[in-house]
Short mmCIF file of C-alpha atoms and ligand atoms in Angstrom, two decimals:
data_model
loop_
_atom_site.label_atom_id
_atom_site.label_comp_id
_atom_site.label_asym_id
_atom_site.label_seq_id
_atom_site.Cartn_x
_atom_site.Cartn_y
_atom_site.Cartn_z
CA MET A 1 0.00 0.00 0.00
CA ASN A 2 1.08 3.52 -0.74
CA LYS A 3 1.57 5.29 2.60
CA SER A 4 0.16 8.57 1.29
CA GLU A 5 -3.12 7.08 0.09
CA LYS A 6 -6.13 8.55 1.86
CA ILE A 7 -7.49 5.97 4.32
CA PHE A 8 -10.80 6.45 6.13
CA VAL A 9 -11.07 4.38 9.31
CA ALA A 10 -14.76 4.24 10.28
CA GLY A 11 -15.07 3.48 13.99
CA HIS A 12 -11.65 4.81 15.03
CA ARG A 13 -12.63 5.08 18.72
CA GLY A 14 -13.58 1.42 19.01
CA LEU A 15 -11.53 -1.65 19.91
CA VAL A 16 -10.56 -2.54 16.34
CA GLY A 17 -10.56 0.95 14.82
CA SER A 18 -8.26 2.38 17.48
CA ALA A 19 -5.83 -0.52 17.03
CA ILE A 20 -5.78 0.10 13.28
CA ILE A 21 -5.07 3.80 13.88
CA ARG A 22 -2.16 2.91 16.22
CA ARG A 23 -0.78 0.61 13.58
CA LEU A 24 -1.17 3.10 10.71
CA GLU A 25 0.60 5.74 12.83
CA SER A 26 3.47 3.44 13.71
CA GLU A 27 3.83 2.53 10.02
CA ARG A 28 3.85 6.25 9.20
CA PHE A 29 0.81 6.40 6.97
CA THR A 30 0.38 10.10 6.31
CA ASN A 31 -3.20 10.53 5.12
CA VAL A 32 -5.52 8.89 7.63
CA VAL A 33 -9.02 10.37 7.95
CA THR A 34 -11.28 9.93 10.98
CA ARG A 35 -14.46 11.56 12.21
CA GLU A 36 -15.95 11.74 15.68
CA ARG A 37 -19.52 10.51 15.99
CA ARG A 38 -20.77 14.06 16.64
CA GLU A 39 -19.15 15.18 13.35
CA LEU A 40 -20.35 12.26 11.23
CA ASP A 41 -23.25 9.98 12.18
CA LEU A 42 -22.71 6.82 10.14
CA LEU A 43 -26.41 5.99 10.55
CA ASP A 44 -27.27 9.14 8.57
CA GLU A 45 -27.19 8.24 4.88
CA ARG A 46 -27.10 11.86 3.68
CA ALA A 47 -24.22 12.74 6.00
CA VAL A 48 -22.22 9.69 4.91
CA THR A 49 -22.82 10.43 1.22
CA ASP A 50 -21.70 14.05 1.67
CA PHE A 51 -18.64 13.02 3.67
CA PHE A 52 -17.47 10.61 0.97
CA ALA A 53 -18.16 13.12 -1.82
CA ASN A 54 -16.09 15.76 0.00
CA GLU A 55 -13.24 13.63 1.34
CA LYS A 56 -12.87 11.09 -1.50
CA PRO A 57 -11.02 8.44 0.52
CA GLU A 58 -9.08 5.87 -1.51
CA ILE A 59 -9.19 3.09 1.09
CA VAL A 60 -11.90 2.43 3.67
CA VAL A 61 -11.66 0.27 6.78
CA LEU A 62 -15.18 -0.38 8.06
CA ALA A 63 -14.47 -1.02 11.73
CA ALA A 64 -17.57 0.80 12.98
CA ALA A 65 -20.35 -1.42 14.32
CA LYS A 66 -22.75 -1.79 17.19
CA VAL A 67 -21.08 -4.56 19.18
CA GLY A 68 -21.51 -6.20 22.55
CA GLY A 69 -21.31 -9.39 24.51
CA ILE A 70 -23.85 -12.17 24.89
CA LYS A 71 -26.22 -10.21 27.17
CA ALA A 72 -26.36 -7.02 25.08
CA ASN A 73 -26.84 -9.04 21.87
CA ASN A 74 -29.62 -11.04 23.49
CA ASP A 75 -31.37 -8.01 25.05
CA TYR A 76 -31.24 -5.59 22.10
CA PRO A 77 -31.64 -7.54 18.84
CA VAL A 78 -33.45 -4.64 17.14
CA GLU A 79 -30.57 -2.22 17.66
CA PHE A 80 -27.91 -4.79 16.74
CA LEU A 81 -29.72 -5.66 13.50
CA LEU A 82 -30.92 -2.25 12.43
CA GLU A 83 -27.92 -0.10 13.34
CA ASN A 84 -25.43 -2.47 11.76
CA LEU A 85 -27.49 -2.86 8.58
CA ARG A 86 -27.86 0.91 8.22
CA LEU A 87 -24.33 1.86 9.08
CA GLN A 88 -22.65 -0.70 6.83
CA SER A 89 -25.02 -0.09 3.90
CA ASN A 90 -24.38 3.65 4.10
CA VAL A 91 -20.59 3.25 4.10
CA ILE A 92 -20.34 0.44 1.54
CA SER A 93 -22.66 2.13 -0.97
CA ALA A 94 -20.97 5.52 -0.53
CA ALA A 95 -17.59 3.85 -1.11
CA HIS A 96 -18.88 2.53 -4.44
CA ALA A 97 -20.39 5.87 -5.46
CA ASN A 98 -17.09 7.64 -4.79
CA ASN A 99 -14.63 5.24 -6.46
CA VAL A 100 -12.95 3.96 -3.29
CA ARG A 101 -10.09 1.73 -4.45
CA LYS A 102 -10.45 -0.86 -1.70
CA LEU A 103 -12.73 -1.47 1.28
CA LEU A 104 -12.16 -3.82 4.21
CA PHE A 105 -15.33 -5.01 5.94
CA LEU A 106 -15.05 -6.60 9.37
CA GLY A 107 -17.43 -9.42 10.21
CA SER A 108 -17.43 -11.80 13.15
CA SER A 109 -17.08 -15.48 13.95
CA CYS A 110 -20.75 -15.49 15.04
CA ILE A 111 -21.80 -15.47 11.35
CA TYR A 112 -21.22 -19.23 11.30
CA PRO A 113 -23.82 -21.87 12.25
CA LYS A 114 -24.09 -22.70 15.95
CA HIS A 115 -23.05 -26.28 15.34
CA ALA A 116 -20.54 -25.74 12.52
CA PRO A 117 -17.78 -28.39 12.35
CA GLN A 118 -14.70 -27.20 14.28
CA PRO A 119 -12.39 -25.57 13.44
CA ILE A 120 -14.79 -23.51 11.33
CA ARG A 121 -13.87 -23.10 7.68
CA GLU A 122 -15.07 -20.14 5.65
CA GLU A 123 -17.21 -22.56 3.60
CA ALA A 124 -19.44 -23.16 6.66
CA LEU A 125 -21.21 -19.83 6.10
CA LEU A 126 -24.98 -20.30 5.64
CA THR A 127 -24.89 -24.07 6.08
CA GLY A 128 -27.01 -24.21 9.27
CA PRO A 129 -28.98 -22.32 11.95
CA LEU A 130 -27.28 -19.51 13.90
CA GLU A 131 -26.77 -19.20 17.66
CA PRO A 132 -29.96 -17.47 18.92
CA THR A 133 -28.24 -15.16 21.45
CA ASN A 134 -26.56 -13.24 18.62
CA ASP A 135 -28.46 -14.07 15.46
CA ALA A 136 -29.57 -10.46 14.87
CA TYR A 137 -25.96 -9.23 14.87
CA ALA A 138 -24.89 -12.22 12.78
CA ILE A 139 -27.59 -11.61 10.16
CA ALA A 140 -26.47 -7.97 9.85
CA LYS A 141 -22.85 -9.05 9.42
CA ILE A 142 -23.82 -11.69 6.85
CA ALA A 143 -25.73 -8.98 4.94
CA GLY A 144 -22.57 -6.84 5.01
CA ILE A 145 -20.49 -9.68 3.57
CA LYS A 146 -23.08 -10.29 0.86
CA LEU A 147 -23.23 -6.59 -0.01
CA CYS A 148 -19.43 -6.46 -0.42
CA GLN A 149 -19.52 -9.61 -2.56
CA ALA A 150 -22.38 -8.21 -4.64
CA TYR A 151 -20.43 -4.99 -5.32
CA ALA A 152 -17.42 -7.12 -6.29
CA SER A 153 -19.34 -9.34 -8.71
CA GLU A 154 -21.65 -6.71 -10.20
CA TYR A 155 -19.29 -3.72 -10.34
CA GLY A 156 -15.82 -5.22 -9.94
CA GLU A 157 -15.21 -3.49 -6.61
CA ASN A 158 -12.27 -4.63 -4.49
CA HIS A 159 -14.26 -5.06 -1.29
CA ILE A 160 -12.71 -7.65 1.03
CA SER A 161 -14.14 -9.13 4.26
CA ALA A 162 -12.26 -10.45 7.30
CA MET A 163 -13.95 -12.55 10.02
CA PRO A 164 -12.23 -11.97 13.36
CA THR A 165 -12.58 -14.40 16.23
CA ASN A 166 -13.38 -12.93 19.71
CA LEU A 167 -11.12 -9.88 20.09
CA TYR A 168 -9.82 -8.12 23.20
CA GLY A 169 -7.29 -5.45 24.13
CA PRO A 170 -7.00 -1.71 24.81
CA HIS A 171 -10.17 0.36 24.31
CA ASP A 172 -12.37 -2.68 24.90
CA ASN A 173 -15.71 -2.22 26.67
CA PHE A 174 -15.38 -3.09 30.37
CA ASP A 175 -19.01 -2.44 31.29
CA LEU A 176 -20.38 -5.59 32.93
CA GLY A 177 -23.80 -5.29 31.29
CA SER A 178 -22.62 -5.00 27.70
CA SER A 179 -19.03 -6.29 27.49
CA HIS A 180 -17.61 -9.54 26.18
CA VAL A 181 -16.35 -12.19 28.56
CA LEU A 182 -12.65 -11.33 28.68
CA PRO A 183 -12.93 -7.68 29.73
CA ALA A 184 -15.83 -8.59 32.05
CA LEU A 185 -13.74 -11.17 33.90
CA LEU A 186 -10.76 -8.80 34.10
CA ARG A 187 -12.98 -6.24 35.81
CA LYS A 188 -14.62 -8.80 38.09
CA ALA A 189 -11.28 -10.28 39.18
CA HIS A 190 -9.75 -6.84 39.71
CA GLU A 191 -12.69 -5.57 41.76
CA ALA A 192 -12.82 -8.77 43.82
CA LYS A 193 -9.11 -8.44 44.56
CA THR A 194 -9.29 -4.78 45.53
CA ASN A 195 -12.49 -5.19 47.58
CA GLY A 196 -11.22 -8.31 49.38
CA ALA A 197 -14.13 -10.40 48.02
CA THR A 198 -13.92 -14.18 48.33
CA GLU A 199 -15.36 -15.10 44.91
CA ILE A 200 -16.18 -13.94 41.43
CA VAL A 201 -19.27 -15.05 39.54
CA VAL A 202 -18.82 -16.27 35.97
CA TRP A 203 -21.88 -16.58 33.72
CA GLY A 204 -22.96 -19.94 32.35
CA THR A 205 -21.44 -23.35 32.96
CA GLY A 206 -17.83 -22.47 32.16
CA GLU A 207 -17.86 -25.20 29.49
CA PRO A 208 -18.15 -23.11 26.28
CA ARG A 209 -14.92 -22.71 24.38
CA ARG A 210 -13.82 -19.42 22.84
CA GLU A 211 -10.82 -18.34 20.78
CA PHE A 212 -9.28 -14.97 21.68
CA LEU A 213 -7.10 -12.74 19.54
CA HIS A 214 -5.39 -9.57 20.75
CA VAL A 215 -6.65 -6.60 18.75
CA ASP A 216 -3.10 -5.53 17.81
CA ASP A 217 -2.76 -8.86 16.01
CA MET A 218 -6.10 -8.13 14.33
CA ALA A 219 -4.88 -4.71 13.20
CA ASP A 220 -1.76 -6.39 11.82
CA ALA A 221 -3.98 -8.84 9.91
CA CYS A 222 -6.09 -5.97 8.53
CA LEU A 223 -3.07 -4.18 7.10
CA PHE A 224 -1.72 -7.47 5.79
CA LEU A 225 -5.01 -8.23 3.99
CA LEU A 226 -5.30 -4.71 2.59
CA ALA A 227 -1.82 -5.11 1.12
CA ASN A 228 -2.01 -8.74 0.00
CA TYR A 229 -5.59 -9.90 -0.53
CA ASP A 230 -7.94 -8.98 -3.38
CA SER A 231 -10.74 -11.53 -3.30
CA ALA A 232 -14.38 -11.20 -2.24
CA GLU A 233 -14.13 -14.58 -0.47
CA ILE A 234 -14.24 -14.06 3.29
CA VAL A 235 -11.10 -14.73 5.37
CA ASN A 236 -11.05 -15.97 8.96
CA VAL A 237 -8.62 -14.31 11.36
CA GLY A 238 -7.85 -16.09 14.62
CA CYS A 239 -5.02 -17.57 16.64
CA GLY A 240 -5.88 -21.23 16.03
CA GLU A 241 -6.41 -22.18 19.69
CA ASP A 242 -9.41 -22.00 21.98
CA ILE A 243 -9.94 -22.26 25.73
CA THR A 244 -12.93 -22.98 27.98
CA VAL A 245 -14.51 -20.06 29.82
CA ARG A 246 -13.49 -21.88 33.03
CA ASP A 247 -9.80 -21.92 32.06
CA LEU A 248 -10.01 -18.34 30.83
CA ALA A 249 -11.38 -17.31 34.24
CA ARG A 250 -8.51 -19.15 35.98
CA LEU A 251 -5.93 -17.51 33.71
CA ILE A 252 -7.40 -14.04 34.28
CA CYS A 253 -7.49 -14.53 38.06
CA ASP A 254 -3.85 -15.62 37.92
CA VAL A 255 -2.79 -12.57 35.90
CA VAL A 256 -4.78 -10.20 38.12
CA GLY A 257 -3.63 -11.89 41.33
CA PHE A 258 -7.10 -12.77 42.65
CA ARG A 259 -6.86 -15.93 44.75
CA GLY A 260 -10.53 -16.45 45.67
CA GLU A 261 -13.16 -18.83 44.30
CA ILE A 262 -14.59 -18.89 40.80
CA ARG A 263 -18.33 -19.58 40.98
CA PHE A 264 -20.46 -20.36 37.92
CA ASP A 265 -24.01 -19.14 37.38
CA PRO A 266 -25.69 -21.63 35.02
CA SER A 267 -28.87 -19.52 34.95
CA LYS A 268 -26.98 -17.24 32.50
CA PRO A 269 -26.69 -18.33 28.85
CA ASP A 270 -23.66 -20.20 27.52
CA GLY A 271 -24.25 -19.16 23.94
CA THR A 272 -22.60 -21.16 21.22
CA PRO A 273 -20.71 -24.19 22.60
CA ARG A 274 -17.57 -23.59 20.57
CA LYS A 275 -16.32 -21.30 17.82
CA LEU A 276 -12.75 -21.98 16.83
CA LEU A 277 -11.88 -20.60 13.42
CA ASP A 278 -9.96 -22.53 10.81
CA THR A 279 -7.25 -20.07 9.81
CA SER A 280 -5.64 -22.06 6.99
CA ARG A 281 -6.64 -19.45 4.41
CA VAL A 282 -4.95 -16.49 6.12
CA SER A 283 -1.98 -18.69 7.13
CA ALA A 284 -1.48 -19.77 3.51
CA LEU A 285 -1.33 -16.09 2.55
CA GLY A 286 1.55 -15.71 5.02
CA TRP A 287 -0.03 -14.12 8.12
CA LYS A 288 0.23 -15.30 11.70
CA PRO A 289 -0.48 -13.76 15.12
CA GLN A 290 2.30 -12.75 17.55
CA ILE A 291 0.72 -12.13 20.95
CA SER A 292 0.16 -15.00 23.41
CA LEU A 293 -3.08 -15.04 25.41
CA ARG A 294 -1.30 -14.60 28.76
CA ASN A 295 0.80 -11.67 27.54
CA GLY A 296 -2.21 -10.11 25.84
CA ILE A 297 -4.32 -10.37 29.00
CA ALA A 298 -1.50 -8.90 31.12
CA ALA A 299 -1.12 -5.94 28.74
CA THR A 300 -4.90 -5.42 28.65
CA TYR A 301 -5.02 -5.49 32.45
CA ASP A 302 -2.34 -2.80 32.61
CA TRP A 303 -4.36 -0.72 30.13
CA PHE A 304 -7.57 -1.24 32.12
CA ILE A 305 -5.97 -0.02 35.33
CA GLU A 306 -4.39 2.98 33.71
CA HIS A 307 -7.24 4.11 31.46
CA GLU A 308 -10.50 2.72 32.77
CA LEU A 309 -9.92 3.14 36.47
CA GLY A 310 -7.81 6.25 36.16
CA SER A 311 -5.61 4.97 38.97
CA ALA A 312 -1.94 4.20 39.11
CA LEU A 313 -0.43 0.87 38.12
CA SER A 314 0.54 0.42 41.75
CA ALA A 315 -3.00 -0.91 42.36
CA ARG A 316 -1.86 -4.11 40.69
O1 GFB B 401 -17.92 -12.90 25.16
P1 GFB B 401 -19.36 -13.21 25.28
O2 GFB B 401 -20.24 -12.19 25.90
O3 GFB B 401 -20.01 -13.52 23.85
O4 GFB B 401 -19.54 -14.56 26.13
P2 GFB B 401 -20.04 -14.74 22.82
C1 GFB B 401 -18.74 -15.68 25.92
C2 GFB B 401 -19.02 -16.73 26.99
O5 GFB B 401 -18.54 -16.26 28.25
C3 GFB B 401 -20.49 -17.08 27.20
C4 GFB B 401 -19.53 -16.43 29.24
O6 GFB B 401 -20.62 -18.46 27.43
C5 GFB B 401 -20.83 -16.28 28.47
O7 GFB B 401 -21.92 -16.83 29.20
N1 GFB B 401 -19.34 -15.48 30.33
C6 GFB B 401 -19.02 -15.81 31.61
C7 GFB B 401 -19.50 -14.14 30.29
N2 GFB B 401 -18.99 -14.72 32.39
C8 GFB B 401 -19.28 -13.68 31.60
C9 GFB B 401 -19.39 -12.28 31.86
O8 GFB B 401 -19.23 -11.78 32.96
N3 GFB B 401 -19.69 -11.48 30.78
C10 GFB B 401 -19.88 -12.00 29.52
N4 GFB B 401 -20.15 -11.16 28.51
N5 GFB B 401 -19.81 -13.33 29.26
C11 GFB B 401 -20.41 -12.79 21.17
C12 GFB B 401 -21.57 -12.27 20.40
O9 GFB B 401 -20.78 -14.04 21.61
O10 GFB B 401 -19.25 -12.94 20.40
C13 GFB B 401 -21.22 -11.14 19.56
O11 GFB B 401 -22.61 -11.97 21.30
C14 GFB B 401 -19.88 -11.26 18.87
O12 GFB B 401 -22.23 -11.05 18.62
C15 GFB B 401 -18.81 -11.80 19.78
O13 GFB B 401 -19.99 -12.10 17.78
C16 GFB B 401 -17.52 -12.05 19.07
O14 GFB B 401 -18.68 -15.19 22.43
O15 GFB B 401 -20.96 -15.80 23.29
#
């Protein structure tokens, strides 16, 4: 990629978008465009059309989305479906209307059937029923993939789509009502340690398995795909290994230094039993992740203490 090409990162304040910005800065890209939500509402079709017509970005990374963990997805299916459909349609269609050279759409591993054979190959898409706790979000993401593929086949657009596994890292959402499991357990373990509590409560049975990728590895994969991949076929991005929620909770407690009990609450949903991505396609292209789960969790814990709690690292 030419480092002076104009790149619009939609969603630059989010987990993935902010990691992509960090990476573009460290690689010395000189023409990166961002907009705060108050300046550009991606749900507003007119505003998005005008923005693209004025700015004429050459590359677009569509990292903006309404995202959340199992509870938020389950509680607010209307917002997850509608906002994601609107936002992505606005950006993808405006990219076409304004001759964007390349667009990267970010999907999710929840697009695959609940009981897809593991590890999940890209070919599993639309071969079976979805996991009900996040089917609204998944349907929106599948529509985004299909829209990118339709622009590629009908108009020859170079719209590519990456499917990240469960991501975590700096700028994640640590709110217990809407976050994903990893930041939620970091907060719970930290608060239990600092409050002298004897246990933390982990939702579900602890049996589901999840694969976790540090968002800096994801940003690395995004730049790699932008530079090296030109097909409308979706590409999985993961680390190739998964872990039970139980073992994740143990690992997080170990990193945080919480020595109390881990109690499970089976009245809360488990969600999909397992979603480990098959990453042969991205591996064959020459990409692999660098950050181990333990190191990634430790770095995210440091970030949480410094940025979310606003207190010194000495609390650790
Ligand atoms: O990360 P998570 O919210 O979403 O939950 P999914 C993963 C697993 O961790 C579930 C359990 O089995 C949860 O029940 N878990 C245990 C917890 N304790 C907690 C907790 O305190 N908070 C949370 N959030 N979970 C999401 C989808 O599914 O995956 C999204 O909802 C998206 O659409 C994302 O696709 C990648 O992994 O189940």
